[in-house]
mmCIF file of C-alpha atoms in Angstrom:
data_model
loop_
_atom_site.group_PDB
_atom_site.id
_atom_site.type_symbol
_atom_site.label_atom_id
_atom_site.label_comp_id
_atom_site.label_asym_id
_atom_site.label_seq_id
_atom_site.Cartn_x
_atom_site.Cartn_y
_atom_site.Cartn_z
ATOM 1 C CA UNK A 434 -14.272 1.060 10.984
ATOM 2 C CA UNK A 435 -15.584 -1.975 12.300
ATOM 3 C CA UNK A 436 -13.517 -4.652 12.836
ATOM 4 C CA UNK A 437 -12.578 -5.293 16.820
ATOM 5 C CA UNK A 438 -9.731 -4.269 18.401
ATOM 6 C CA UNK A 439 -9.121 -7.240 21.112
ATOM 7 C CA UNK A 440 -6.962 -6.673 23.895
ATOM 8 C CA UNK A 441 -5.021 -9.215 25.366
ATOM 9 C CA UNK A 442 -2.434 -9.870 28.311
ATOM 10 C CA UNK A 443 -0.103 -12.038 26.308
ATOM 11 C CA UNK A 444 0.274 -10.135 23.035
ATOM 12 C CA UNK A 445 -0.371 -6.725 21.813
ATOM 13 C CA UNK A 446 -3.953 -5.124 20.808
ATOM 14 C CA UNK A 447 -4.774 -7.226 17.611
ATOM 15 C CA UNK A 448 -8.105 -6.077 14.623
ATOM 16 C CA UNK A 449 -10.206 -8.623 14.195
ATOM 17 C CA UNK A 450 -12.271 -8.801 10.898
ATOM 18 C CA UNK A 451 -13.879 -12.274 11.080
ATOM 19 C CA UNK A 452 -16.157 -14.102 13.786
ATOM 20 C CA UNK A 453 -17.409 -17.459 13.718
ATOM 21 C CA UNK A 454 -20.459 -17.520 16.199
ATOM 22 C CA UNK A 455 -21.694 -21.297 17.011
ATOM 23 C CA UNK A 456 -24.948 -22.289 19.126
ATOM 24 C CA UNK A 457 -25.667 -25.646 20.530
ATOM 25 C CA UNK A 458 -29.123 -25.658 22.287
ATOM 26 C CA UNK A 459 -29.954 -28.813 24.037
ATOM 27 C CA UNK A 460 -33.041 -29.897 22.237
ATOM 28 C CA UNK A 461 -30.352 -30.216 18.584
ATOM 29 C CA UNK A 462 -28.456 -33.629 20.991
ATOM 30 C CA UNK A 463 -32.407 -34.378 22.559
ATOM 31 C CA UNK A 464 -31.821 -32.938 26.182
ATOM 32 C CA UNK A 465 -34.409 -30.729 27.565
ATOM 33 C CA UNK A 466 -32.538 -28.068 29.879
ATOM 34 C CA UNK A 467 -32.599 -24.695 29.679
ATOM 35 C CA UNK A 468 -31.227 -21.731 27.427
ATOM 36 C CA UNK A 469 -28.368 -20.405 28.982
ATOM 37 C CA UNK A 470 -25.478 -18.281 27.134
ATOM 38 C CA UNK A 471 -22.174 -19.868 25.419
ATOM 39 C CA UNK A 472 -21.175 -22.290 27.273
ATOM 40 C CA UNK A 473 -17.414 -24.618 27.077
ATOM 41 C CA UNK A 474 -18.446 -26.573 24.144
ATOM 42 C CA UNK A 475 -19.952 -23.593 22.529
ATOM 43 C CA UNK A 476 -16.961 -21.398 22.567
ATOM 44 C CA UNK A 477 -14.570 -24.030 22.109
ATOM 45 C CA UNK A 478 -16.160 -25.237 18.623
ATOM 46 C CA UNK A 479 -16.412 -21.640 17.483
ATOM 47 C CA UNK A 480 -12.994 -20.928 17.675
ATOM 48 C CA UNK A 481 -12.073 -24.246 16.005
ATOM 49 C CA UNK A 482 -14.502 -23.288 12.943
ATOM 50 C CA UNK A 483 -12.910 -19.935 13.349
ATOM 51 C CA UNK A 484 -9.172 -20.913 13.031
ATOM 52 C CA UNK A 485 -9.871 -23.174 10.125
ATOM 53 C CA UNK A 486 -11.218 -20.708 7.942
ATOM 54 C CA UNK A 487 -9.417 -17.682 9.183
ATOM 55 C CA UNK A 488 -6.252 -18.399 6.894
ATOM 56 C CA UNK A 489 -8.143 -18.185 3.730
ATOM 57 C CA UNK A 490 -10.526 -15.301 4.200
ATOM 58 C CA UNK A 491 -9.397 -12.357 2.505
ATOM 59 C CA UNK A 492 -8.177 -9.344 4.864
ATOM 60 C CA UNK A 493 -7.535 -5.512 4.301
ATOM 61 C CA UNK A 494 -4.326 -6.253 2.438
ATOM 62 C CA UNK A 495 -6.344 -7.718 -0.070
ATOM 63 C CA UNK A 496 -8.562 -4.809 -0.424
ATOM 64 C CA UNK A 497 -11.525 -6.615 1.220
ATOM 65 C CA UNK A 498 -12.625 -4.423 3.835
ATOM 66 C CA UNK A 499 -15.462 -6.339 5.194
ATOM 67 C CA UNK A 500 -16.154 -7.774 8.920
ATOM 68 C CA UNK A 501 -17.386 -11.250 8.631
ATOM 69 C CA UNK A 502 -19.742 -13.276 11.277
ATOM 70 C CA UNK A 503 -20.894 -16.557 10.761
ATOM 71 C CA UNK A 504 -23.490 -17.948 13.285
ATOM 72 C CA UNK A 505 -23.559 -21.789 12.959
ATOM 73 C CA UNK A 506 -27.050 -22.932 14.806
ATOM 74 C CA UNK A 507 -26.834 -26.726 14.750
ATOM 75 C CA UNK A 508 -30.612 -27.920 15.237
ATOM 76 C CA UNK A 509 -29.778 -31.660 15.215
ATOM 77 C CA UNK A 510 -26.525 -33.387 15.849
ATOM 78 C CA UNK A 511 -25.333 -36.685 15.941
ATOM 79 C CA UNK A 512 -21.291 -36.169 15.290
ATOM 80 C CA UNK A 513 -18.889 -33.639 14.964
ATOM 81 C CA UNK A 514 -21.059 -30.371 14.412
ATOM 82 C CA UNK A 515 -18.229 -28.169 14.272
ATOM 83 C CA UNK A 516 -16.648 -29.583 11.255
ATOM 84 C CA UNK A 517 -19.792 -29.512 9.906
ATOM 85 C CA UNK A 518 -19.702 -25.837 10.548
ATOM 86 C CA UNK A 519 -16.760 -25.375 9.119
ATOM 87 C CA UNK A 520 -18.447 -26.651 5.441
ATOM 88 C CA UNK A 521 -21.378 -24.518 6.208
ATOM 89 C CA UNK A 522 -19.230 -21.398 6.676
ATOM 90 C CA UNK A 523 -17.410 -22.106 3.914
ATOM 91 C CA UNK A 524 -20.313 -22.655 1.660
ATOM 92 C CA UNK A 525 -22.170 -19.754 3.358
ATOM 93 C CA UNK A 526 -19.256 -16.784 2.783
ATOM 94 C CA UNK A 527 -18.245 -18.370 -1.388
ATOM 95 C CA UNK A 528 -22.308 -17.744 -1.726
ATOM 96 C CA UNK A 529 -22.035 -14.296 -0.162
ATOM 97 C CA UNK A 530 -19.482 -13.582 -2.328
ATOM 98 C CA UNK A 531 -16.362 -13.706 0.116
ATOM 99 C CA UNK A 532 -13.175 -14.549 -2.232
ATOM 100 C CA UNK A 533 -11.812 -17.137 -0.393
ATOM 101 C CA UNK A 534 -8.609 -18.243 -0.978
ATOM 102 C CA UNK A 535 -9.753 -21.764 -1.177
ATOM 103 C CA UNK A 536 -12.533 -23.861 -0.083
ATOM 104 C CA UNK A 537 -12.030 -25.595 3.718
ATOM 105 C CA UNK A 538 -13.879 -28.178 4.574
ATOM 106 C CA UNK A 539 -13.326 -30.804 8.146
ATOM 107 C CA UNK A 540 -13.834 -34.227 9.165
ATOM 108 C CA UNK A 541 -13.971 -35.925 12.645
ATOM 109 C CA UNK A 542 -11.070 -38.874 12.636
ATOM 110 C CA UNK A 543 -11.934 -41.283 15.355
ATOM 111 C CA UNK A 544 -10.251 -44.635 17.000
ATOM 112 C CA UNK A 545 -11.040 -48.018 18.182
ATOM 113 C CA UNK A 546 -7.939 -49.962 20.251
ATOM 114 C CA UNK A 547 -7.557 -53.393 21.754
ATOM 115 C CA UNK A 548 -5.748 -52.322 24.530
ATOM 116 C CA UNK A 549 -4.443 -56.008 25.072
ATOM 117 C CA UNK A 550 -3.312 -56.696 20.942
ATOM 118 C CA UNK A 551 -2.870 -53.638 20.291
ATOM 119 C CA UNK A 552 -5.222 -54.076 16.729
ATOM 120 C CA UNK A 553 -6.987 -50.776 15.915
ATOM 121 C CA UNK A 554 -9.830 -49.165 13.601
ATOM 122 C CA UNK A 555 -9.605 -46.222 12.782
ATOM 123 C CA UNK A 556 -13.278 -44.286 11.901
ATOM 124 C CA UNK A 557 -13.801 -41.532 9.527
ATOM 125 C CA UNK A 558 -16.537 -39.051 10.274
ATOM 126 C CA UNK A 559 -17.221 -40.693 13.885
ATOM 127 C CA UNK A 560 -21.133 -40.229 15.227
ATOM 128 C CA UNK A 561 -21.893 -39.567 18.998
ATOM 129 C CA UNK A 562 -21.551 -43.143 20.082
ATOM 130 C CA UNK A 563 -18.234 -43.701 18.462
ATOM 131 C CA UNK A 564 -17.072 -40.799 19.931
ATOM 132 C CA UNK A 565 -18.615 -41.495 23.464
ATOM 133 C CA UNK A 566 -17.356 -45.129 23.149
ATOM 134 C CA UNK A 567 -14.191 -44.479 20.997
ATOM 135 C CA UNK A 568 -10.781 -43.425 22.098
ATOM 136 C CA UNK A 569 -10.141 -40.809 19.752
ATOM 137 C CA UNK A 570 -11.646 -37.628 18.426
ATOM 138 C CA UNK A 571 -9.378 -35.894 15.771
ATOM 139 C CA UNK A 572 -11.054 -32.961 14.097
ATOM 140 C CA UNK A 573 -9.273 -32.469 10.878
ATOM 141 C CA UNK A 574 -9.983 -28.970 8.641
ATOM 142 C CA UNK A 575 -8.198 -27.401 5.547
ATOM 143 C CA UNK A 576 -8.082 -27.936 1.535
ATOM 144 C CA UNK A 577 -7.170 -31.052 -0.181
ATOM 145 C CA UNK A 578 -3.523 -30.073 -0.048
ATOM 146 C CA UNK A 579 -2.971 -28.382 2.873
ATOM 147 C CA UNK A 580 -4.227 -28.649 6.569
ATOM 148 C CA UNK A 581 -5.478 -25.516 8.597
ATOM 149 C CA UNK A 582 -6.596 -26.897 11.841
ATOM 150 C CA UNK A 583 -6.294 -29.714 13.902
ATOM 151 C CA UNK A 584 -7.800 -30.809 17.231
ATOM 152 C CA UNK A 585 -7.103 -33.803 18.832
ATOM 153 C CA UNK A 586 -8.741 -35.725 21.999
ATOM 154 C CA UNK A 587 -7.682 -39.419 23.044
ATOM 155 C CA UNK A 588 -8.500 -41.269 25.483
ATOM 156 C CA UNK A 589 -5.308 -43.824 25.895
ATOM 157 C CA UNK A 590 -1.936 -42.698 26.975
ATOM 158 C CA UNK A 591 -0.642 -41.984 23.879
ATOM 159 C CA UNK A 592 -0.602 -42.716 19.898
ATOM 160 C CA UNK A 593 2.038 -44.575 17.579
ATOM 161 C CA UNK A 594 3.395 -41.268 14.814
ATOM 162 C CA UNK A 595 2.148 -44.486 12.095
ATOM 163 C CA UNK A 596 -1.186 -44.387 13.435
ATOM 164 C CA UNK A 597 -1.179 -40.305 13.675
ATOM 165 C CA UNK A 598 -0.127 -40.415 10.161
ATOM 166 C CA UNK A 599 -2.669 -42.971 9.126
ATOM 167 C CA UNK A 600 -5.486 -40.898 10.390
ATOM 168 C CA UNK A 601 -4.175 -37.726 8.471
ATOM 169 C CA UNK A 602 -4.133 -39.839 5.742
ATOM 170 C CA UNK A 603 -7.360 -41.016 5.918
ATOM 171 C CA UNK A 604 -8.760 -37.859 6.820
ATOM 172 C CA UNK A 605 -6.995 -35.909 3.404
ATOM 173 C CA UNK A 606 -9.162 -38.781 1.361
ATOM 174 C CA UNK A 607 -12.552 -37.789 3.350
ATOM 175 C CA UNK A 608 -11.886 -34.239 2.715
ATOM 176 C CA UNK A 609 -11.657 -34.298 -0.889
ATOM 177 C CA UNK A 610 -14.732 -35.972 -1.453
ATOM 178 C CA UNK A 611 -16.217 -33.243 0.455
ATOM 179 C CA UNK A 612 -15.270 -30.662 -1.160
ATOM 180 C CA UNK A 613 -16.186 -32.646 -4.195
ATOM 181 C CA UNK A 614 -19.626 -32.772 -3.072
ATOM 182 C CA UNK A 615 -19.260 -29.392 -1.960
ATOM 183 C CA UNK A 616 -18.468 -28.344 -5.205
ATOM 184 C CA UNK A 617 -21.518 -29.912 -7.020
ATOM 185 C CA UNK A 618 -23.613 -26.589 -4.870
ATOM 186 C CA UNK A 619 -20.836 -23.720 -5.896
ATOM 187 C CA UNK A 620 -17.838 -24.079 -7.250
ATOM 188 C CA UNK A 621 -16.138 -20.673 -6.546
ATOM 189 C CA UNK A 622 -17.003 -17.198 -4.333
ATOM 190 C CA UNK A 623 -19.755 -15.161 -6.060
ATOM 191 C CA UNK A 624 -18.171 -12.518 -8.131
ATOM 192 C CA UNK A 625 -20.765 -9.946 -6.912
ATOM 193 C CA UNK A 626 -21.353 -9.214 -3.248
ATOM 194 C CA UNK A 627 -25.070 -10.541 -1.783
ATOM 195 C CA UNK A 628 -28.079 -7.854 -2.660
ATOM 196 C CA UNK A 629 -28.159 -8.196 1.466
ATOM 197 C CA UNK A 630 -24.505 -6.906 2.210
ATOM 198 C CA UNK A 631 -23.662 -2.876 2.531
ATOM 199 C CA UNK A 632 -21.165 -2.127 -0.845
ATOM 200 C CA UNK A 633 -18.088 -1.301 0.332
ATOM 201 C CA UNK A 634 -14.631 -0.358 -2.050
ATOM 202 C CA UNK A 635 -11.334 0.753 -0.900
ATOM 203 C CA UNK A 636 -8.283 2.258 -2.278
ATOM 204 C CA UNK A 637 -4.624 3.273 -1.380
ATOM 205 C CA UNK A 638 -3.071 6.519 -1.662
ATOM 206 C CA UNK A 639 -0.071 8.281 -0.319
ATOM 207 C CA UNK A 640 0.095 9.508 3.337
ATOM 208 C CA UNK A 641 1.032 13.011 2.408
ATOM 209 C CA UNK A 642 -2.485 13.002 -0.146
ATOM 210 C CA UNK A 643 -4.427 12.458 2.804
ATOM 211 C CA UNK A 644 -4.755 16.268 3.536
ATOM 212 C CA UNK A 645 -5.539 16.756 -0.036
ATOM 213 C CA UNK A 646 -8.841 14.779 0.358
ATOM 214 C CA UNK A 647 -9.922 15.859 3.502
ATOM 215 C CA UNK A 648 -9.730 19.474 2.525
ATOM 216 C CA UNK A 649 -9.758 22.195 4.442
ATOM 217 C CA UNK A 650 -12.025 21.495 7.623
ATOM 218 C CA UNK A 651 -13.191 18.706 6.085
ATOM 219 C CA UNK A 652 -14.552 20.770 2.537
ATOM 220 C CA UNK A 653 -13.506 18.245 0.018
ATOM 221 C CA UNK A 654 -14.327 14.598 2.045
ATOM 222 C CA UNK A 655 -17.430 16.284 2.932
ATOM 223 C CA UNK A 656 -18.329 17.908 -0.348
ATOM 224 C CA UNK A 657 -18.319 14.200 -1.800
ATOM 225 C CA UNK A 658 -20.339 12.396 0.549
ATOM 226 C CA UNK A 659 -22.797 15.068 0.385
ATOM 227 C CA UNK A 660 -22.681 14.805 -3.765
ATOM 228 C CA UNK A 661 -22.599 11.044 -3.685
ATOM 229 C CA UNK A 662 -24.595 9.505 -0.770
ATOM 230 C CA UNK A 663 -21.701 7.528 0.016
ATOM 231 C CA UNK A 664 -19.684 7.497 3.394
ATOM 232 C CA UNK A 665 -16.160 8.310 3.057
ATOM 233 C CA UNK A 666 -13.020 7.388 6.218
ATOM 234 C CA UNK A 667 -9.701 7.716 5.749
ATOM 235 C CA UNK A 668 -6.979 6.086 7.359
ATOM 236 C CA UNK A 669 -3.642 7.144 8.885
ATOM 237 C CA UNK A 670 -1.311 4.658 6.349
ATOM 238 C CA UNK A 671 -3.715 6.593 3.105
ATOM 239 C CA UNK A 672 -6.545 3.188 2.730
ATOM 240 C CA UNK A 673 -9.665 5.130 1.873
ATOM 241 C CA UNK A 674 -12.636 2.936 2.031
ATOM 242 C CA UNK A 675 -15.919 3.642 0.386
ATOM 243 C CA UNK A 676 -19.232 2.499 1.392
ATOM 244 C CA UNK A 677 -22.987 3.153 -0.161
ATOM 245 C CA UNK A 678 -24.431 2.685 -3.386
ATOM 246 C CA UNK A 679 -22.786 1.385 -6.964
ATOM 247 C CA UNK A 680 -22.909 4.563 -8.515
ATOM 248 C CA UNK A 681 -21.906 6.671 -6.046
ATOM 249 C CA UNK A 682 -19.329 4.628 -4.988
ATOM 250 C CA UNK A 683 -17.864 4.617 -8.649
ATOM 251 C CA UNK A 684 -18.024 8.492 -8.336
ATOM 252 C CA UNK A 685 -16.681 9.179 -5.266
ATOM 253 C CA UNK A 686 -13.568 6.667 -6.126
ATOM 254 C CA UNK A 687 -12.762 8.233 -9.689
ATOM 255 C CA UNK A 688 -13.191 11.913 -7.863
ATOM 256 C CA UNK A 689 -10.363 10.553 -5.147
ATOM 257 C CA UNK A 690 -8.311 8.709 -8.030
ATOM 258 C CA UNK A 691 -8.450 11.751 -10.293
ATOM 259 C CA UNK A 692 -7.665 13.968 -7.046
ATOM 260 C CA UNK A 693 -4.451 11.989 -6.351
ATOM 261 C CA UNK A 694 -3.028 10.928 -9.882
ATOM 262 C CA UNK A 695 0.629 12.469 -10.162
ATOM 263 C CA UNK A 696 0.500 13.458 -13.571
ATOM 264 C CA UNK A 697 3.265 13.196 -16.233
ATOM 265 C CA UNK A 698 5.140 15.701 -18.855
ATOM 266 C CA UNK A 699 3.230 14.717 -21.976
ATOM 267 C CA UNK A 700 0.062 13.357 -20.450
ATOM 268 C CA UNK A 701 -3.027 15.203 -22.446
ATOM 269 C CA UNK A 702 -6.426 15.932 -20.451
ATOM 270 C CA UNK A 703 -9.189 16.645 -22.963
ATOM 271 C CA UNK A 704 -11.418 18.556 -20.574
ATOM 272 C CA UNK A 705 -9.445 20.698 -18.493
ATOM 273 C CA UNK A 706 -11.668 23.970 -16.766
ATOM 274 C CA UNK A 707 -10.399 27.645 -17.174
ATOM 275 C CA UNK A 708 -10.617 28.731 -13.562
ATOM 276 C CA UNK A 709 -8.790 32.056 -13.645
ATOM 277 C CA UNK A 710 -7.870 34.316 -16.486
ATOM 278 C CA UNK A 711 -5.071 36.712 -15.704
ATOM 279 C CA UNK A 712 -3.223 39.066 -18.890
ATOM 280 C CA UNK A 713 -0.207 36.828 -19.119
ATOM 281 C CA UNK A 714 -2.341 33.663 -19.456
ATOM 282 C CA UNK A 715 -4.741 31.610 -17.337
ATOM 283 C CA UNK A 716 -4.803 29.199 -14.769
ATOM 284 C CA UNK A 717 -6.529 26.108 -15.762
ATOM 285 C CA UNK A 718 -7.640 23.002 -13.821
ATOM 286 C CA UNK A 719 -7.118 19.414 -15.851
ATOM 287 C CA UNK A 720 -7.628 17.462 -12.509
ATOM 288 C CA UNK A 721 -9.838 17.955 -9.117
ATOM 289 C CA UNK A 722 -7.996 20.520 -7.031
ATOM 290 C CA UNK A 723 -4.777 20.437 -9.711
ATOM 291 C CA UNK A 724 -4.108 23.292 -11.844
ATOM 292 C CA UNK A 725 -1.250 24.850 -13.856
ATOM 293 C CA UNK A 726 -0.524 27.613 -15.484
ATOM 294 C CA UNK A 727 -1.239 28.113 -19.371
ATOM 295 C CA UNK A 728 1.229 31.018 -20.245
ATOM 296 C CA UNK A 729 -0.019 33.185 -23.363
ATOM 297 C CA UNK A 730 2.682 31.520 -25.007
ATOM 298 C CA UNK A 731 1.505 28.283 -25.444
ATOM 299 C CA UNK A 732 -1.998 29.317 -26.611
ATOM 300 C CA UNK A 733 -0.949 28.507 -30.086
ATOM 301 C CA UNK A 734 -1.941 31.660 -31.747
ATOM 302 C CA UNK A 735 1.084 33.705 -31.964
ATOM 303 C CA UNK A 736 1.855 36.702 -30.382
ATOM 304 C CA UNK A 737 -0.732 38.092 -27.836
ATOM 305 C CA UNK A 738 -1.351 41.167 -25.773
ATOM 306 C CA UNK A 739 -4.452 39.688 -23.581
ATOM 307 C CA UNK A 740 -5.189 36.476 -22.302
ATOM 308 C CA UNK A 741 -8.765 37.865 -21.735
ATOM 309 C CA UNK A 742 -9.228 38.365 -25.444
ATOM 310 C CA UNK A 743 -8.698 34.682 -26.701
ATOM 311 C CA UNK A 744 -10.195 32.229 -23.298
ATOM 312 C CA UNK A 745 -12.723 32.714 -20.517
ATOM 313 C CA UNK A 746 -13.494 31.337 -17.316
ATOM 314 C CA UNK A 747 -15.447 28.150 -17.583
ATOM 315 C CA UNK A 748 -13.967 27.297 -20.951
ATOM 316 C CA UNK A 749 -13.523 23.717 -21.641
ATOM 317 C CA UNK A 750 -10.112 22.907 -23.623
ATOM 318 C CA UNK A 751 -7.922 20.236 -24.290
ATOM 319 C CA UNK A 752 -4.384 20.759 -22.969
ATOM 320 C CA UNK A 753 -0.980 18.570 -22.375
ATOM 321 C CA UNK A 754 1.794 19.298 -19.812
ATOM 322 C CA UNK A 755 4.780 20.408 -21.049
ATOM 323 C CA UNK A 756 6.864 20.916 -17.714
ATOM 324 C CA UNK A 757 7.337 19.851 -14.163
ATOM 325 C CA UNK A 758 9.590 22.416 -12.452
ATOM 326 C CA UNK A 759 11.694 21.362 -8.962
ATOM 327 C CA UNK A 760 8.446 22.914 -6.593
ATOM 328 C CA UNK A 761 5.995 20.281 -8.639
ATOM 329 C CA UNK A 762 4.364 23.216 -10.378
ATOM 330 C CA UNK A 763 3.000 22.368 -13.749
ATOM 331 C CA UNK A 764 3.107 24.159 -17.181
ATOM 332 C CA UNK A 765 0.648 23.537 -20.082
ATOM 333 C CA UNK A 766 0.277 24.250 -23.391
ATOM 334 C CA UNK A 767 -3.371 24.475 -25.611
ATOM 335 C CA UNK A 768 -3.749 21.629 -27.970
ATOM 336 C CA UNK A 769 -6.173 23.315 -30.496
ATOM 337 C CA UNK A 770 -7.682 21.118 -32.614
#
């Protein structure tokens, strides 16, 4: 598991699954200093970028079980970098192959005022001087609909709502023809993960399966990573997750599927394995680690003296369930064809 657990004084422990990471060395705004670590600006523009994505990346409810970092390294800037960032994230996890829930993209709002008249400009995707000189920088982020972030620094005492609402306005029309132009590059996530990114798959089962595929001293969860290459974890609310190669990961996840289907009266397995033959019948497996008992009865042949005579351990045959009894034991009977 690798997500980060985050402690904090005003709330409880929290998992974190996505990072945005953003670096701002001097020589990108022409300064010549030198490299130090994250600084104010640094971690403040991260966790803008951060928030406005973090509402449309998929979690562990979805069945994505990835942990996502984004570095943003801005080698040249003359405006708002971070909403910049926030496009290049964007455009960075849809070409990974993150399913987002919809592209974000952000835009820097600014504001000139006559403080005398009162007249105003307002500026859409402000540059450094604008925003050194101007008396607003409102960093807008979200989808064409639907807002995700805001940040707001003025430099007057205050601002009219009509003028707030202007700028939101204004800012909605600048965001749509980015993600317009955004568009023309990708228009959706990948469907397939990068070639660079570990394969991971998860699945749910119930909490009282969890036993069943661990196995005793860790057997079973053992036995398949061993047989597949794969890694296997379980977790305490029954989320398996996966991770290693395609194939092995299909294997491993139809073993654990197979291992936990609650079969049905009247649900036919074609290659169920004798596993013990006794003289009253056998006991046959039709799933991994399920078996039932086939009574002599239901071998389809009439009347019988010995089991032995008529099956044998190993045998392959095809076999429906007949019965569930109160303790969930299973009865079968031989569909012969």
């Amino acid at each position: 598991d690798q997500e980060l657990h985050v402690s904090d004084a005003d709330r409880p422990e929290f998992q974190q699954r996505y990072f945005h990471h953003y670096n701002f060395p001097p020589f990108s705004v022409g300064e010549v200093r030198p490299l130090r670590g994250p600084g104010r600006r640094e971690i403040g523009h991260g966790a803008l970028a951060e928030r406005a994505l973090k509402y449309v990346v998929p979690g562990q409810d979805q069945g994505f079980m990835y942990t996502m970092r984004v570095v943003s390294e801005v080698l040249s800037c003359n405006g708002s970098s971070s909403m910049a960032s926030v496009c290049g994230s964007t455009l960075a996890l849809m070409d990974g192959g993150v399913p987002l829930k919809t592209p974000i993209a952000g835009i820097a709002m600014g504001l000139l005022m006559d403080s005398d008249s009162g007249d105003y400009r307002i500026l859409t995707d402000i540059q450094g001087l604008e925003d050194f000189d101007g008396d607003m920088d409102f960093k807008v982020t979200g989808d064409k609909e639907n807002i995700t972030c805001l940040q707001l620094d003025i430099k007057i005492k205050g601002l009219k709502l009509e003028l707030l609402a202007e700028a939101l306005k204004k800012a909605k029309v600048a965001r749509s023809f980015i993600l317009d132009e955004m568009a023309k590059n990708i228009q959706a996530s990948r469907t397939e993960m990068s070639s660079y990114a570990p394969l991971i798959e998860s699945l749910k089962i119930k909490e009282d399966q969890i036993g069943m595929i661990i196995g005793k001293g860790g057997e079973t969860i053992q036995g398949m990573q061993k047989d597949y290459e794969v890694n296997i974890s379980v977790e305490d609310d029954g989320t398996v997750t996966i991770t290693g190669l395609k194939e092995g990961i299909a294997k491993a996840k139809k073993q654990i599927e197979s291992m936990t289907h609650e079969p049905e009266v009247g649900e036919v397995f074609e290659n169920a394995t004798v596993k013990t033959v006794l003289d009253f019948g056998a006991f046959v497996e039709f799933l991994p680690k399920q078996d039932a008992l086939l009574h002599v009865s239901e071998f389809g042949l009439g009347r019988i003296e010995k089991a032995a005579d008529h099956i044998e351990v190993g045998q392959k045959i095809k076999v429906k369930i007949t019965e569930k009894d109160r303790q969930g034991r299973y009865k079968l009977t031989w569909l012969r064809d």
